[in-house]
Amino acid sequence: MTADTRKKQRTDGRQDEYLPSPMQIATPIDSPPVSIEVDIDGAPEEIRNGLRMIVEGHSVGLFERPGALHRWHVRFEQQDGLQAYSVTSRREGGAEHVTVRYAHKTQAFRALGQVLAAAQEKEETGQLADAKLAITETLQFETLALMLDCSRNGVMTVAAVHALERSMALMGYTMLQLYTEDTYKVAGEPFFGYLRGGYTAAELRSIDDYGFALGIEVVACIQTLGHMGQVLQWPRFAGVRDTSEVLLAGDAATYALLERMIDAAAGPLRSRRIHIGMDEAYGVGEGRYRAQNGARDGAEVFAEHLERVASLCRDRGLRPMIWSDMLFCLAAKSNALYAYYDASTQPPPSCMPEGVDLVFWDYYHTAPDVYACKIRQHREITGSAPWVAGGAWTWSRMWCHLPFSLASTRASLAAAKQARAPAYMLTIWGDEGNECDFFSALPAMLYAAQHAYAPQDAVEVDGAALDRAFAAICGGSLAAWLQASSIDDLQPMDTQAAHVQQQQLPSNMSKWILWEDPLLAFLSPQYAGLPLEQHFAAAADQLLGCALADNPRRPLDRLLRLPGLLARVLSLKCQLRARLEPAYRQGDRAALLQVVETRLRPLIEAQRDLWLYHRARWHTIYKPFGWETLELRYGGLMARLQTVYDRLVAYCMRSSMAAALRRSRAIGVAAGVSRLPALVPATDAAGLCVGSAPTWLPPVAAAAPGAASPEASAALGWPLAATSAASAVSAASPALVAALPADTAAAGDPVLTSLPATTTTISALGVRELGGEGDFWLQPAPMLPPDLDVLSATPLPNIGCLGELDTHDQYTVDCIPELDEDLHCIYENAYTSLMLDYARVSAPSRLG
């Protein structure tokens, strides 16, 4: 792949933004061409531990490769006063001797990352005989930082943070900020980190020690005014509560608490800097503060509180920084985000105490001029350029939206470099439950680092170098990771970069399509007429194919299983109502049953695979606290899909809901697998792989009301009554009959059955069900109480106020009201980025 495939030429002659090459699955290399051998013992003492951590923890396999055809010996020399590090090489004794000269530890590890990328390039081009390395780079900022959200439902484990620190070091980051609202332990305050997995002082020291060895400064990033709702919900803190989210300014008890918070967060760390937050403190001075002190201007209350907190920091030898948005919002007397970015809003210089740094955050714009204007406004407040913070779009979604992340980062970095900002910080947030795997932001992290080390006037980074660095440092296929963003973007890969320039926010449709109710589907008019089934099915094939390739040189590609499994679920769910509704309204129960069996049943299995993988991944990188929130979402979806299946089958079979519940055997919920799990893939008229279904439909029209025909029972994989077994065997297909038990098992006893030898039972996870020749367990549904069991001989009781329901026929499902409703488009823009909590997505009556 050449650089030409990653660039496009504008008509005005300028080189446009980076575009990925088509996704390819690389093949493993049988004979390793190059082995990088780091002289750890001969390196300066300050970097030995860090080098050892990287060599031992690196998963790509470029270090110490036995049998390699070429060997690169890497040595390090520390030289004070160097602005730029350098990498040179010379060939001697049949090996390449690489020398890294650096002034600061960060430069040494960044240089090693670039040596790995150079080895990747030489392998790709076949130019290993003569490496001729000559690399010189200068970081364009005093600080290149990463901020990691540890407060939005997920707290990353110490081991996962260490892995992230290793990648950061090879990319050249100098700082890590852990955003912790209440997720750290405070002496004497048991509700800090309570049921949230808060970091202990020992854990913070471990993260700090690991970062120090790698040249990374670890900085506490807390909140000292707003965003304190997790703590303020507890009665213990009622005395320091202004509003439900904001601390009570001016109160002695508040500052006594803040002293303990600052000591707990910053005490275990070496850094003498601290981020004290203070963003989005909407309503400051408007709650209990007003009741106690009368009405005051919010800007005055904010300024006084900032001075007192800054004084607490100075007393401890800490230099504080704050997010700058409240200065602008209070000056504009508006809580809206546009007030922050409004070029006409300008706070007075007097609002800022001495010795406090401002952090200007903007994740939404793709034009450098917007950032440049705001940087100038910040300079007028303090006399110097602020820190600039961009964002990797990990919040309110299931996978980082990389095209938009790169576009907004490109713009903010270009402006920050031109303004000579002292620091650039990339933020990773987890709003709305932290469903996103934060490691999906690795390409955005690498892109920001490559740009930060590029010359000041560089508009874009080298796309080919970005590809190689991601493969060598992270162990992933960049094009495949960018392709994963397609679960939220319908644009082809070669137009996504241009597309993000035309919209304000990237869509998060994969999240809300996943969680929205399958029958109500009140958001589906947003994408009416769009080929989502084909789009998601193609994405699932590509991503799962890459994830399951198990390439040892691309170990990180295994993480693509999450977006791949999600895409598989979405391909079955996105148009489910649109497929059900026409058959239902036309009264075609046979066609409706066909949809239920070919799309809804595979959907139940696919969402279970997604849940199991997501659960395993969460417990690998996050503490267990917080998963219960996501599991409630998965559990709600699983139960809802099961109920929809049972009701639709009952309707199609002119049966009762209770009978369907008894016969369905709780597909994917009680049993864990369905009676006919993941059969031989088949395609429908649209060419989509939907799984096998019965090749015939039961004569439902001839079935007696309230009863299912034996043919239908066999087709659906339900247990057969002894009297109907012969007719079912004669009518059903041989494959179906082979999968059914000879007779009905005793209630409560599991049934062990085997599918035909020619039937494939490979699930979306790529493993055979229960690992054995197509065998699987089936757990019968629990017995129902007599008043709900239509098969019971016990008469139904008098229901009283609900009416005299004394016949089974009145339990028959004869309509699906949800499908009688006409849907209306709530948002006109199909690509709207929806900031909805789970309750709103699952229950539109609470849209609000």
Tab-separated table of N, CA, C and O in Angstrom, residues 23 49 106 127 147 155 163 196-197 221 232 249 290 402 413 461 464 531 583 624 649 655 688 761:
chain	number	residue	atom	x	y	z
A	23	MET	N	-9.656	-2.147	3.864
A	23	MET	CA	-9.312	-3.056	4.935
A	23	MET	C	-8.783	-4.366	4.373
A	23	MET	O	-9.372	-4.959	3.490
A	49	ASN	N	14.200	0.397	33.744
A	49	ASN	CA	12.963	-0.269	34.142
A	49	ASN	C	11.879	-0.096	33.081
A	49	ASN	O	11.131	-1.026	32.777
A	106	THR	N	10.864	10.681	28.023
A	106	THR	CA	9.795	10.549	27.037
A	106	THR	C	10.360	10.418	25.632
A	106	THR	O	9.865	9.632	24.818
A	127	GLN	N	13.225	-3.840	2.412
A	127	GLN	CA	14.506	-3.136	2.388
A	127	GLN	C	15.251	-3.304	3.715
A	127	GLN	O	15.700	-2.344	4.326
A	147	MET	N	-6.161	12.198	28.925
A	147	MET	CA	-7.061	12.147	30.072
A	147	MET	C	-7.990	10.953	29.918
A	147	MET	O	-8.634	10.786	28.878
A	155	VAL	N	-14.224	1.909	35.928
A	155	VAL	CA	-12.906	2.252	36.452
A	155	VAL	C	-11.919	1.230	35.917
A	155	VAL	O	-12.023	0.036	36.213
A	163	ALA	N	-0.976	-1.195	30.780
A	163	ALA	CA	-0.889	-1.496	29.351
A	163	ALA	C	-1.051	-0.227	28.520
A	163	ALA	O	-0.344	-0.020	27.525
A	196	ARG	N	-18.258	1.708	43.594
A	196	ARG	CA	-17.858	2.286	42.307
A	196	ARG	C	-16.463	1.832	41.881
A	196	ARG	O	-16.011	2.175	40.802
A	197	GLY	N	-15.775	1.069	42.741
A	197	GLY	CA	-14.435	0.605	42.382
A	197	GLY	C	-13.373	1.664	42.479
A	197	GLY	O	-12.424	1.679	41.688
A	221	CYS	N	-6.927	14.305	38.448
A	221	CYS	CA	-7.924	15.120	37.749
A	221	CYS	C	-9.252	14.877	38.453
A	221	CYS	O	-9.893	13.834	38.266
A	232	LEU	N	-22.875	13.602	46.223
A	232	LEU	CA	-23.911	14.404	46.867
A	232	LEU	C	-25.242	13.673	46.982
A	232	LEU	O	-26.153	14.155	47.655
A	249	ALA	N	-20.619	26.432	47.745
A	249	ALA	CA	-19.493	27.356	47.825
A	249	ALA	C	-19.601	28.211	49.087
A	249	ALA	O	-20.700	28.504	49.573
A	290	ARG	N	-28.247	30.222	47.680
A	290	ARG	CA	-29.125	31.393	47.617
A	290	ARG	C	-30.000	31.472	48.859
A	290	ARG	O	-30.233	32.575	49.400
A	402	LEU	N	-13.782	6.981	14.960
A	402	LEU	CA	-12.435	7.431	14.607
A	402	LEU	C	-12.400	8.497	13.524
A	402	LEU	O	-11.599	9.433	13.609
A	413	LEU	N	-5.336	20.486	16.951
A	413	LEU	CA	-3.880	20.433	17.051
A	413	LEU	C	-3.216	21.476	16.156
A	413	LEU	O	-2.232	22.117	16.553
A	461	VAL	N	-0.633	14.414	9.034
A	461	VAL	CA	0.441	13.457	9.280
A	461	VAL	C	0.578	12.546	8.064
A	461	VAL	O	-0.286	12.486	7.195
A	464	ALA	N	0.848	6.706	5.645
A	464	ALA	CA	1.562	5.431	5.614
A	464	ALA	C	2.315	5.214	6.921
A	464	ALA	O	2.350	4.099	7.464
A	531	PRO	N	-30.260	1.294	3.600
A	531	PRO	CA	-29.939	-0.141	3.519
A	531	PRO	C	-29.147	-0.614	4.739
A	531	PRO	O	-28.024	-1.129	4.614
A	583	ALA	N	-46.601	-8.039	7.221
A	583	ALA	CA	-47.244	-9.347	7.327
A	583	ALA	C	-48.348	-9.331	8.372
A	583	ALA	O	-49.422	-9.921	8.179
A	624	PRO	N	-15.108	-4.703	38.308
A	624	PRO	CA	-16.472	-5.214	38.063
A	624	PRO	C	-17.569	-4.203	38.321
A	624	PRO	O	-18.665	-4.326	37.765
A	649	VAL	N	-45.243	-15.756	18.232
A	649	VAL	CA	-45.525	-17.160	17.926
A	649	VAL	C	-46.938	-17.526	18.367
A	649	VAL	O	-47.672	-18.217	17.646
A	655	SER	N	-52.562	-19.321	19.434
A	655	SER	CA	-52.392	-19.981	20.715
A	655	SER	C	-52.384	-18.934	21.814
A	655	SER	O	-52.505	-17.739	21.555
A	688	LEU	N	-28.766	-11.614	2.593
A	688	LEU	CA	-28.234	-11.543	3.943
A	688	LEU	C	-28.197	-12.925	4.567
A	688	LEU	O	-29.105	-13.733	4.377
A	761	THR	N	-22.966	-25.842	13.858
A	761	THR	CA	-23.467	-25.109	15.019
A	761	THR	C	-22.452	-24.077	15.479
A	761	THR	O	-22.282	-23.836	16.649
